[in-house]
Amino acid sequence: MKELLENSNKLNKMESRMKNPAMVLGINSAIQTMMEPIYQSGISFELLEYVGLRVGQINNCELCIGEAIRKAKDNPVTRDRIEYVLSWKDLEIFTDSEKTALELTEVITKLESKYESVSDELWLRVEKYFSEKERAALILFISAMNMFTRINVATRQLTADWG
């Protein structure tokens, strides 16, 4: 019983459960290599920041939210808009293409069943605003951000240490 209580107390403290799994397995450079074409796809850095923040919000990743806000504050374009990402649907400060990307982000991140997947109507808007290369990058980015947030939440990562 004492051991169980000690373990419980350890879990309740804000400390990482382990090193970042990507570093443990030595695949952080492969992840960085995978991300590079996404950043060079033509999608703006600002939009990727909004998407990454929205994934972090949905998945309750405090580290991801904090990192997105920290990076956004260094960028004059995102600084004034980043705090509104949570309410993107109701605000005119986001363009139609940004709103489409954020909607796609929510649908992919919350993917609960095949019946609640990306609708044809949403996909047509995605095609309207993004080239095939940009669509590929956006889907890969959303998927990667979901992987990162889930790793961070599961292991209680406290720093953005991906190598």
XYZ file of C-alpha atoms in Angstrom:
163
model
C 0.000 0.000 0.000
C 2.836 2.387 0.856
C 4.417 1.778 -2.558
C 1.092 2.464 -4.272
C 0.752 5.771 -2.413
C 4.314 6.776 -3.282
C 3.669 6.017 -6.947
C 0.405 7.956 -6.800
C 2.163 10.943 -5.263
C 4.802 10.796 -7.981
C 2.130 10.793 -10.680
C 0.385 13.784 -9.150
C 3.555 15.884 -9.264
C 4.166 17.798 -12.453
C 7.145 15.906 -13.774
C 7.691 14.024 -16.973
C 7.047 10.327 -16.758
C 9.924 9.605 -19.118
C 12.171 11.208 -21.696
C 10.507 12.063 -24.961
C 9.886 8.706 -26.708
C 11.247 10.057 -29.992
C 14.550 10.734 -28.268
C 14.524 7.377 -26.492
C 14.205 5.591 -29.833
C 16.477 8.026 -31.652
C 13.899 8.992 -34.273
C 13.716 12.720 -33.585
C 15.846 13.527 -36.647
C 13.538 11.395 -38.802
C 10.579 13.368 -37.468
C 12.331 16.647 -38.271
C 13.073 15.336 -41.770
C 9.394 14.434 -42.189
C 8.273 17.903 -41.078
C 10.571 19.881 -43.398
C 8.525 19.405 -46.618
C 5.393 20.420 -44.705
C 6.970 23.755 -43.784
C 8.065 24.224 -47.410
C 4.692 23.286 -48.931
C 3.392 26.807 -49.396
C 1.134 26.844 -46.345
C 1.931 29.875 -44.239
C 3.803 29.446 -40.996
C 1.025 31.395 -39.307
C -1.677 28.976 -40.426
C 0.399 26.021 -39.262
C 0.745 27.727 -35.872
C -3.033 28.153 -35.613
C -3.583 24.526 -36.600
C -0.974 23.271 -34.133
C -2.496 25.335 -31.341
C -6.002 24.069 -32.134
C -4.825 20.436 -31.978
C -3.153 21.181 -28.643
C -6.342 22.760 -27.309
C -8.517 19.828 -28.365
C -6.095 17.258 -26.923
C -5.494 19.238 -23.715
C -1.756 19.442 -24.265
C -0.588 22.271 -22.020
C 2.937 22.063 -23.401
C 1.686 22.396 -26.992
C -0.572 25.319 -26.121
C 2.221 27.091 -24.263
C 4.727 26.554 -27.067
C 2.277 27.781 -29.721
C 1.513 30.919 -27.739
C 5.210 31.540 -27.031
C 6.087 31.235 -30.739
C 3.108 33.352 -31.784
C 4.128 36.209 -29.516
C 7.424 36.438 -31.411
C 5.581 36.835 -34.725
C 3.763 40.128 -35.395
C 1.294 38.401 -37.743
C 0.119 35.801 -35.231
C 0.594 37.769 -32.015
C -2.770 39.537 -32.163
C -4.791 36.572 -33.424
C -3.434 33.515 -31.616
C -5.579 34.054 -28.527
C -8.708 33.814 -30.677
C -8.040 30.387 -32.196
C -10.390 28.703 -29.738
C -13.272 30.887 -31.011
C -12.311 30.843 -34.697
C -15.822 29.931 -35.919
C -17.396 33.109 -34.617
C -14.776 35.655 -35.613
C -14.143 37.521 -38.837
C -10.424 37.935 -38.133
C -9.749 34.554 -39.749
C -9.973 34.178 -43.512
C -12.200 31.592 -45.157
C -9.160 29.459 -45.980
C -7.951 29.629 -42.366
C -11.412 28.708 -41.105
C -11.497 25.783 -43.523
C -8.110 24.569 -42.273
C -9.219 24.925 -38.648
C -12.447 23.044 -39.348
C -10.461 20.262 -41.032
C -8.172 20.246 -37.994
C -11.093 19.761 -35.641
C -12.681 17.004 -37.720
C -9.437 15.038 -38.100
C -8.458 15.533 -34.456
C -11.863 14.521 -33.103
C -12.255 11.624 -35.557
C -14.677 9.547 -33.526
C -16.066 7.297 -36.236
C -16.088 6.931 -39.983
C -19.521 8.547 -39.950
C -18.136 11.736 -38.473
C -15.178 12.025 -40.808
C -14.390 14.738 -43.322
C -17.632 15.557 -45.138
C -17.748 16.034 -48.894
C -18.808 19.638 -48.332
C -15.746 20.321 -46.169
C -13.467 18.530 -48.610
C -14.717 20.706 -51.479
C -13.763 23.798 -49.473
C -10.367 22.284 -48.680
C -9.841 21.728 -52.428
C -10.990 25.286 -53.144
C -8.401 26.895 -50.889
C -5.460 24.505 -50.967
C -3.462 22.893 -53.767
C -2.902 19.150 -53.711
C 0.557 19.682 -52.212
C -0.853 22.002 -49.546
C -3.684 19.559 -48.758
C -1.156 16.776 -48.321
C 0.965 18.970 -46.061
C -2.031 20.119 -44.038
C -3.275 16.573 -43.436
C 0.212 15.372 -42.511
C 0.721 18.359 -40.218
C -2.590 17.816 -38.418
C -1.768 14.127 -38.041
C 1.754 14.854 -36.783
C 0.467 17.420 -34.283
C -1.992 14.839 -33.004
C 0.852 12.367 -32.552
C 2.965 14.961 -30.737
C 0.161 16.058 -28.425
C -0.723 12.493 -27.539
C 2.914 11.680 -26.760
C 3.227 14.823 -24.652
C 0.023 14.143 -22.716
C 0.752 10.437 -22.153
C 4.277 11.054 -20.896
C 3.659 14.459 -19.306
C 6.343 16.185 -21.308
C 7.176 19.523 -19.715
C 9.525 20.872 -22.360
C 9.405 20.855 -26.119
C 12.442 18.618 -26.392
C 12.217 16.835 -29.742
C 15.957 16.866 -30.242
